[in-house]
Tab-separated table of C-alpha atoms in Angstrom:
chain	number	residue	atom	x	y	z
K	1	MET	CA	108.428	140.507	147.647
K	2	GLY	CA	106.715	143.015	145.392
K	3	ILE	CA	105.222	142.532	141.952
K	4	ASP	CA	107.058	143.380	138.749
K	5	VAL	CA	104.175	145.451	137.382
K	6	GLY	CA	105.941	146.091	134.101
K	7	ALA	CA	106.353	142.370	133.491
K	8	VAL	CA	102.728	141.483	134.223
K	9	ARG	CA	101.531	144.377	132.080
K	10	ALA	CA	103.729	143.108	129.242
K	11	GLU	CA	101.803	139.834	129.506
K	12	THR	CA	98.513	141.767	129.455
K	13	PRO	CA	98.594	143.430	126.008
K	14	ALA	CA	95.184	145.105	126.335
K	15	VAL	CA	96.530	147.578	128.906
K	16	ALA	CA	98.155	149.418	125.993
K	17	GLU	CA	94.670	150.198	124.660
K	18	VAL	CA	92.357	150.551	127.664
K	19	VAL	CA	92.311	151.371	131.368
K	20	HIS	CA	90.581	148.286	132.673
K	21	LEU	CA	89.014	148.914	136.085
K	22	ASN	CA	86.294	146.284	135.811
K	23	ASN	CA	88.137	143.333	137.303
K	24	ALA	CA	85.228	142.521	139.613
K	25	GLY	CA	83.214	141.960	136.453
K	26	SER	CA	85.671	140.211	134.173
K	27	SER	CA	89.414	140.697	134.314
K	28	LEU	CA	91.972	140.739	131.509
K	29	SER	CA	93.566	137.320	131.044
K	30	PRO	CA	97.365	137.150	130.804
K	31	VAL	CA	99.026	135.782	127.678
K	32	PRO	CA	99.806	132.306	129.142
K	33	VAL	CA	96.110	131.746	129.913
K	34	VAL	CA	95.002	132.889	126.465
K	35	GLU	CA	97.621	130.744	124.757
K	36	ALA	CA	96.641	127.654	126.768
K	37	VAL	CA	92.991	128.034	125.783
K	38	VAL	CA	93.676	128.793	122.110
K	39	GLU	CA	96.192	125.980	121.828
K	40	HIS	CA	93.665	123.426	123.046
K	41	VAL	CA	90.893	124.759	120.801
K	42	ARG	CA	93.254	124.368	117.850
K	43	LEU	CA	94.102	120.854	119.030
K	44	GLU	CA	90.386	120.023	119.073
K	45	ALA	CA	90.039	121.373	115.542
K	46	ARG	CA	92.939	119.202	114.386
K	47	LEU	CA	92.227	115.968	116.266
K	48	GLY	CA	88.629	116.105	117.463
K	49	GLY	CA	87.323	116.929	120.920
K	50	TYR	CA	87.670	113.504	122.545
K	51	GLU	CA	91.102	112.865	121.089
K	52	ALA	CA	92.320	116.315	122.105
K	53	ALA	CA	91.124	115.752	125.672
K	54	GLU	CA	93.049	112.486	125.838
K	55	ARG	CA	96.171	114.200	124.501
K	56	ALA	CA	95.786	116.981	127.106
K	57	GLU	CA	95.111	114.721	130.089
K	58	ALA	CA	98.114	116.024	132.028
K	59	ALA	CA	97.041	119.629	131.533
K	60	VAL	CA	93.484	118.812	132.644
K	61	GLU	CA	94.794	117.138	135.784
K	62	GLY	CA	96.988	120.175	136.309
K	63	PHE	CA	93.823	122.172	136.923
K	64	TYR	CA	93.102	120.206	140.110
K	65	THR	CA	96.610	120.460	141.489
K	66	GLY	CA	96.928	124.133	140.537
K	67	VAL	CA	93.665	125.232	142.138
K	68	ALA	CA	94.278	123.054	145.206
K	69	ARG	CA	97.682	124.638	145.682
K	70	MET	CA	96.191	128.110	145.350
K	71	VAL	CA	93.599	127.625	148.126
K	72	GLY	CA	95.453	125.164	150.373
K	73	ALA	CA	93.273	122.169	149.558
K	74	ARG	CA	93.830	118.661	148.213
K	75	PRO	CA	93.259	117.969	144.506
K	76	GLU	CA	90.474	115.486	145.267
K	77	GLU	CA	88.581	118.290	147.042
K	78	ILE	CA	88.368	120.393	143.847
K	79	ALA	CA	85.741	120.226	141.104
K	80	PHE	CA	85.552	122.106	137.818
K	81	VAL	CA	82.258	123.882	137.115
K	82	GLU	CA	81.170	126.595	134.708
K	83	SER	CA	80.596	129.392	137.235
K	84	ALA	CA	80.582	130.309	140.900
K	85	THR	CA	76.786	130.355	140.829
K	86	ARG	CA	76.653	126.820	139.469
K	87	ALA	CA	79.149	125.668	142.093
K	88	TRP	CA	77.108	127.274	144.868
K	89	GLU	CA	73.860	125.739	143.602
K	90	LEU	CA	75.392	122.268	143.424
K	91	ALA	CA	76.861	122.462	146.917
K	92	PHE	CA	73.781	123.983	148.542
K	93	GLY	CA	71.541	121.539	146.696
K	94	SER	CA	73.496	118.590	148.080
K	95	VAL	CA	72.705	119.448	151.707
K	96	ALA	CA	70.171	116.991	153.142
K	97	PHE	CA	67.904	119.596	154.713
K	98	ARG	CA	65.048	118.707	156.989
K	99	ALA	CA	61.984	120.883	157.448
K	100	GLY	CA	62.763	123.513	160.028
K	101	ASP	CA	66.518	123.579	159.464
K	102	ARG	CA	67.864	127.099	159.579
K	103	VAL	CA	70.133	128.811	157.056
K	104	LEU	CA	71.932	131.933	158.201
K	105	THR	CA	73.197	134.465	155.696
K	106	THR	CA	74.297	138.077	155.410
K	107	THR	CA	72.571	141.251	154.277
K	108	SER	CA	74.989	141.564	151.346
K	109	GLU	CA	74.445	138.084	149.897
K	110	TYR	CA	74.494	137.707	146.130
K	111	PRO	CA	71.040	137.626	144.492
K	112	SER	CA	71.562	134.259	142.777
K	113	ASN	CA	72.504	132.630	146.081
K	114	ALA	CA	69.572	134.293	147.812
K	115	LEU	CA	67.239	132.835	145.195
K	116	GLY	CA	68.552	129.365	145.991
K	117	MET	CA	67.846	129.889	149.680
K	118	VAL	CA	64.322	131.152	149.026
K	119	LYS	CA	63.690	128.165	146.763
K	120	ALA	CA	64.836	125.810	149.538
K	121	ALA	CA	62.499	127.581	151.952
K	122	ARG	CA	59.554	127.085	149.592
K	123	GLU	CA	60.262	123.508	148.608
K	124	ARG	CA	62.022	121.987	151.618
K	125	GLY	CA	60.733	123.901	154.615
K	126	VAL	CA	64.080	125.547	155.332
K	127	ARG	CA	64.036	128.748	157.389
K	128	VAL	CA	66.279	131.484	156.007
K	129	GLN	CA	67.456	134.163	158.413
K	130	VAL	CA	69.530	137.236	157.610
K	131	VAL	CA	72.024	138.071	160.355
K	132	GLU	CA	72.286	141.786	161.035
K	133	ASP	CA	75.339	143.896	160.257
K	134	ASP	CA	77.631	145.470	162.797
K	135	ALA	CA	78.514	149.169	162.828
K	136	CYS	CA	81.106	148.643	160.061
K	137	GLY	CA	78.610	146.969	157.731
K	138	VAL	CA	79.891	143.376	157.932
K	139	MET	CA	78.119	140.403	159.482
K	140	ASP	CA	77.750	140.989	163.226
K	141	LEU	CA	79.740	138.187	164.863
K	142	GLU	CA	77.986	138.498	168.215
K	143	ALA	CA	74.615	138.220	166.491
K	144	LEU	CA	75.857	135.210	164.532
K	145	GLU	CA	77.080	133.529	167.704
K	146	ARG	CA	73.718	134.082	169.393
K	147	GLU	CA	71.886	132.488	166.468
K	148	LEU	CA	74.264	129.531	166.401
K	149	ASP	CA	73.758	129.038	170.146
K	150	ARG	CA	69.991	128.841	169.577
K	151	GLY	CA	70.596	125.659	167.584
K	152	GLY	CA	69.012	124.229	164.476
K	153	VAL	CA	71.447	125.960	162.074
K	154	ARG	CA	72.367	123.640	159.241
K	155	VAL	CA	74.211	126.074	156.950
K	156	VAL	CA	75.849	129.473	157.248
K	157	ALA	CA	76.145	130.924	153.728
K	158	VAL	CA	78.238	134.078	153.392
K	159	ASN	CA	80.053	135.920	150.643
K	160	HIS	CA	83.634	136.899	151.361
K	161	MET	CA	83.421	140.160	149.436
K	162	PRO	CA	80.132	141.663	148.222
K	163	THR	CA	80.029	142.871	144.679
K	164	HIS	CA	78.897	146.405	145.386
K	165	ASN	CA	80.450	148.165	148.391
K	166	GLY	CA	84.070	147.181	148.999
K	167	LEU	CA	83.647	145.513	152.369
K	168	VAL	CA	85.259	142.236	153.408
K	169	ASN	CA	83.321	139.932	155.709
K	170	PRO	CA	85.293	138.491	158.690
K	171	VAL	CA	85.163	134.994	157.264
K	172	GLU	CA	87.929	133.431	159.355
K	173	ARG	CA	86.059	134.271	162.546
K	174	ILE	CA	82.794	133.154	160.962
K	175	GLY	CA	84.443	129.847	160.064
K	176	ALA	CA	85.648	129.335	163.625
K	177	LEU	CA	82.155	129.964	165.006
K	178	CYS	CA	80.635	127.523	162.505
K	179	ARG	CA	83.151	124.808	163.371
K	180	GLY	CA	82.378	125.243	167.060
K	181	ALA	CA	78.638	124.989	166.446
K	182	GLY	CA	78.799	122.126	163.932
K	183	ALA	CA	77.206	124.195	161.156
K	184	LEU	CA	78.310	123.807	157.546
K	185	PHE	CA	80.054	126.963	156.315
K	186	LEU	CA	79.463	127.738	152.619
K	187	LEU	CA	81.712	130.570	151.441
K	188	ASP	CA	81.196	132.368	148.142
K	189	ALA	CA	84.660	133.632	147.222
K	190	CYS	CA	83.932	134.707	143.651
K	191	GLN	CA	85.290	138.219	144.274
K	192	SER	CA	88.177	137.238	146.552
K	193	VAL	CA	89.858	134.375	144.686
K	194	GLY	CA	92.660	135.950	142.704
K	195	GLN	CA	92.895	139.163	144.705
K	196	TRP	CA	93.229	137.718	148.233
K	197	ASP	CA	95.585	135.186	149.798
K	198	LEU	CA	93.148	132.378	150.674
K	199	ASP	CA	93.644	129.150	152.561
K	200	VAL	CA	90.602	126.977	153.184
K	201	GLU	CA	91.926	125.648	156.471
K	202	ARG	CA	92.550	129.132	157.771
K	203	LEU	CA	89.138	130.237	156.528
K	204	GLY	CA	87.453	127.289	158.212
K	205	CYS	CA	85.032	126.815	155.326
K	206	ASP	CA	83.508	123.486	154.324
K	207	VAL	CA	82.684	124.696	150.823
K	208	LEU	CA	84.237	127.455	148.738
K	209	THR	CA	82.884	128.537	145.373
K	210	ALA	CA	84.605	130.750	142.823
K	211	THR	CA	84.580	131.904	139.234
K	212	GLY	CA	87.416	132.132	136.760
K	213	ARG	CA	86.605	135.373	134.964
K	214	LYS	CA	86.996	137.857	137.811
K	215	PHE	CA	90.194	138.540	139.763
K	216	LEU	CA	91.604	135.099	138.955
K	217	ARG	CA	92.019	136.277	135.331
K	218	GLY	CA	90.778	133.000	133.878
K	219	PRO	CA	88.440	132.319	130.936
K	220	ARG	CA	84.741	133.145	131.092
K	221	GLY	CA	82.456	130.176	131.590
K	222	THR	CA	84.762	128.595	134.158
K	223	GLY	CA	84.736	128.198	137.922
K	224	PHE	CA	85.552	125.766	140.678
K	225	LEU	CA	84.149	124.240	143.817
K	226	TYR	CA	86.110	123.249	146.901
K	227	ALA	CA	84.297	120.643	149.020
K	228	ARG	CA	86.101	119.607	152.180
K	229	ALA	CA	86.473	115.861	152.551
K	230	GLY	CA	84.233	114.746	155.396
K	231	ALA	CA	82.103	117.898	155.309
K	232	GLY	CA	78.946	115.807	155.131
K	233	LEU	CA	77.652	117.030	151.793
K	234	GLY	CA	75.163	114.631	150.276
K	235	GLU	CA	74.385	113.592	146.734
K	236	PRO	CA	74.467	116.370	144.118
K	237	PRO	CA	71.065	117.518	142.849
K	238	VAL	CA	72.112	116.361	139.362
K	239	VAL	CA	74.257	113.353	138.464
K	240	ASP	CA	75.634	112.035	135.190
K	241	VAL	CA	78.268	109.593	133.987
K	242	ALA	CA	81.064	111.825	135.272
K	243	SER	CA	79.704	112.157	138.800
K	244	ALA	CA	78.260	108.674	139.291
K	245	HIS	CA	78.823	105.059	138.199
K	246	TRP	CA	76.184	102.514	137.202
K	247	GLU	CA	75.836	99.564	139.561
K	248	GLY	CA	73.245	97.087	138.373
K	249	GLN	CA	69.977	98.989	138.179
K	250	GLY	CA	71.268	101.743	140.446
K	251	TYR	CA	74.284	103.975	140.698
K	252	ARG	CA	77.035	104.996	143.077
K	253	VAL	CA	78.102	108.625	143.366
K	254	ARG	CA	81.804	109.440	143.442
K	255	GLU	CA	83.199	110.146	146.882
K	256	ASP	CA	85.505	113.012	145.921
K	257	ALA	CA	84.588	116.533	144.836
K	258	ARG	CA	84.355	115.493	141.191
K	259	ARG	CA	80.899	114.150	141.953
K	260	PHE	CA	79.810	117.752	141.328
K	261	GLU	CA	81.185	117.776	137.792
K	262	SER	CA	79.467	117.148	134.471
K	263	PHE	CA	80.841	115.024	131.665
K	264	GLU	CA	80.428	117.780	129.095
K	265	ARG	CA	82.537	120.843	129.762
K	266	SER	CA	84.968	123.230	128.118
K	267	VAL	CA	88.243	121.329	128.311
K	268	ALA	CA	90.052	124.388	126.965
K	269	GLY	CA	88.442	126.488	129.699
K	270	GLN	CA	89.409	124.010	132.391
K	271	ILE	CA	93.019	123.991	131.218
K	272	GLY	CA	93.038	127.789	131.049
K	273	LEU	CA	91.653	128.081	134.572
K	274	GLY	CA	94.389	125.813	135.864
K	275	VAL	CA	96.985	128.007	134.163
K	276	ALA	CA	95.362	131.108	135.694
K	277	ALA	CA	95.576	129.592	139.180
K	278	GLY	CA	99.239	128.776	138.657
K	279	TYR	CA	99.884	132.265	137.306
K	280	ALA	CA	98.361	133.864	140.418
K	281	VAL	CA	100.463	131.664	142.692
K	282	ASP	CA	103.611	132.524	140.733
K	283	VAL	CA	102.915	136.262	140.946
K	284	GLY	CA	102.404	135.819	144.683
K	285	LEU	CA	99.033	135.801	146.424
K	286	ALA	CA	100.183	137.846	149.403
K	287	ALA	CA	101.813	140.390	147.095
K	288	ILE	CA	98.654	140.577	144.979
K	289	GLN	CA	96.518	141.198	148.061
K	290	GLU	CA	98.852	143.940	149.251
K	291	ARG	CA	99.013	145.722	145.900
K	292	VAL	CA	95.280	145.517	145.193
K	293	GLY	CA	94.511	146.877	148.647
K	294	ALA	CA	96.962	149.768	148.258
K	295	LEU	CA	95.647	150.724	144.809
K	296	ALA	CA	92.031	150.601	145.988
K	297	ASP	CA	92.811	152.775	149.012
K	298	TYR	CA	94.613	155.228	146.732
K	299	ALA	CA	91.576	155.365	144.432
K	300	ARG	CA	89.230	155.989	147.365
K	301	GLU	CA	91.440	158.764	148.687
K	302	ARG	CA	91.744	160.514	145.327
K	303	LEU	CA	88.056	160.188	144.453
K	304	SER	CA	86.990	161.499	147.853
K	305	GLN	CA	88.938	164.697	147.077
K	306	VAL	CA	86.767	165.421	144.032
K	307	ASP	CA	83.914	167.856	144.662
K	308	GLY	CA	80.534	166.181	144.323
K	309	VAL	CA	81.879	162.626	144.570
K	310	ARG	CA	80.873	160.377	147.456
K	311	VAL	CA	82.787	157.141	148.041
K	312	LEU	CA	80.296	154.518	149.233
K	313	ASP	CA	82.500	151.680	150.441
K	314	ARG	CA	82.001	150.171	153.868
K	315	GLY	CA	83.910	147.940	156.269
K	316	ALA	CA	87.025	148.262	158.403
K	317	VAL	CA	88.840	146.037	155.892
K	318	ARG	CA	88.133	146.709	152.228
K	319	SER	CA	88.606	144.919	148.947
K	320	GLY	CA	89.728	146.048	145.520
K	321	ILE	CA	86.154	147.079	144.704
K	322	VAL	CA	85.681	150.855	144.856
K	323	THR	CA	82.172	152.283	144.562
K	324	PHE	CA	81.177	155.924	144.323
K	325	ALA	CA	78.371	158.274	143.349
K	326	VAL	CA	78.694	161.520	141.407
K	327	GLU	CA	76.395	164.392	142.279
K	328	GLY	CA	74.164	165.389	139.385
K	329	ALA	CA	75.096	162.411	137.191
K	330	SER	CA	73.656	158.910	137.125
K	331	ALA	CA	76.004	155.977	137.499
K	332	GLU	CA	75.063	154.854	134.004
K	333	ARG	CA	75.971	158.244	132.565
K	334	VAL	CA	79.367	158.224	134.312
K	335	HIS	CA	79.955	154.631	133.172
K	336	ALA	CA	79.154	155.510	129.571
K	337	GLY	CA	81.321	158.620	129.583
K	338	LEU	CA	84.310	156.786	131.021
K	339	GLY	CA	83.844	154.002	128.490
K	340	ARG	CA	84.011	156.465	125.598
K	341	SER	CA	87.370	157.553	126.980
K	342	GLY	CA	88.675	154.007	127.180
K	343	VAL	CA	88.222	153.545	130.938
K	344	HIS	CA	86.307	150.404	131.867
K	345	VAL	CA	84.162	150.480	135.002
K	346	SER	CA	80.719	149.061	135.731
K	347	VAL	CA	77.487	149.966	137.508
K	348	ALA	CA	76.434	148.383	140.801
K	349	ARG	CA	72.650	148.482	140.950
K	350	VAL	CA	70.173	148.012	143.748
K	351	TRP	CA	69.236	144.494	142.620
K	352	ASN	CA	72.715	143.402	143.680
K	353	GLN	CA	71.667	144.208	147.252
K	354	VAL	CA	68.903	141.716	148.004
K	355	TRP	CA	68.587	142.199	151.755
K	356	GLU	CA	70.356	145.532	151.999
K	357	ARG	CA	69.366	148.939	150.730
K	358	ASP	CA	71.224	152.230	150.628
K	359	PRO	CA	68.621	154.830	151.600
K	360	VAL	CA	70.143	157.432	149.285
K	361	VAL	CA	71.748	155.683	146.306
K	362	ASP	CA	70.037	153.197	143.984
K	363	GLU	CA	73.117	152.633	141.864
K	364	ALA	CA	76.823	153.348	142.029
K	365	VAL	CA	79.844	153.481	139.755
K	366	ARG	CA	82.105	150.506	140.476
K	367	ALA	CA	85.821	150.696	139.721
K	368	SER	CA	87.669	147.500	140.631
K	369	VAL	CA	91.449	147.555	140.498
K	370	HIS	CA	93.919	144.728	140.049
K	371	TYR	CA	97.649	144.290	140.492
K	372	TYR	CA	98.394	145.058	136.842
K	373	ASN	CA	96.726	148.468	137.166
K	374	THR	CA	98.815	151.537	137.980
K	375	GLU	CA	98.520	154.739	139.971
K	376	GLU	CA	98.568	156.602	136.650
K	377	GLU	CA	95.454	154.719	135.547
K	378	VAL	CA	93.740	155.671	138.802
K	379	GLU	CA	94.668	159.288	138.109
K	380	THR	CA	93.116	158.990	134.645
K	381	LEU	CA	89.883	157.816	136.256
K	382	VAL	CA	89.923	160.685	138.734
K	383	ARG	CA	90.651	163.274	136.040
K	384	LEU	CA	87.773	162.107	133.851
K	385	VAL	CA	85.368	162.064	136.802
K	386	LYS	CA	86.373	165.640	137.548
K	387	GLU	CA	85.626	166.584	133.936
K	388	ARG	CA	82.163	165.007	134.000
């Protein structure tokens, strides 16, 4: 079934004012998400924070069931956190590394995650190894299999979709290889949750981290962590009264994924994120994936027809992230000019590519489409780029 684009745009009032093609940065929340957040903030103002949280207990619990349903998990395998980066840090920090353990990652890994790996190498004797790309630019599966066969791999940490070049890593096949080798598979899905039809069992991941503000259309300052029951994750690097219980002079950490949570959080944000997950499921994850892919391909085709424009995306399968360079104009200049015309894009810079470098381009214009965008909005982007 297709998406009623008119209906979802009616629940996204900002589309009447702007052409928002920065969904990989922060998407436009639909009215039900905004209303859920505002309603709880008003409840806090009327009753007090603790009392409002008690009143909204069912809505808070709805976050766990909603997110679990969206990714094919169980509610007890879901934790609320404030960002994908925080979720990744907590999961990676809970692995009981031994000196010499190997961590395999990809050339396109996110810089924050890469910093966590380098820190583990410095402090815990972990060896970090970047697996080479194949001819399409994604992680080379044969190279990965060779490294897994060598042994000593504790974690394979991969992003599903990089932030800067449109490619989609073959994560289902990566997951299968990790399961066969007994390596923990940590998947950063911050750019794929909300634009891709995900199922953690099909993906074969032990951990999945995601943010709320991107394609999921949730509030900023929200995210979630999926931790497979029995994955062998250890104690979180930080515990508090939400993640652990006092026992005499010691403590016992919770056994479910909520051991990664903190007591203090945005309850309104958590409720809003649960509503966003339910909204995505109701729209239809498979339909969203199909429409986003079609719009992105249309944008690439139209931009590639503009003289002086080079589309930079890689991969046999591509995401809703479209990157391009304009001859004779910096990405920042193009970004600023489009912004003055009410078209929102962003700039993908070289620091987003920790272990990968484009030999020609240091930065690119990034236009990221979503299912509420239209072909007419893509044409507006193309027209303004032509008029640069």
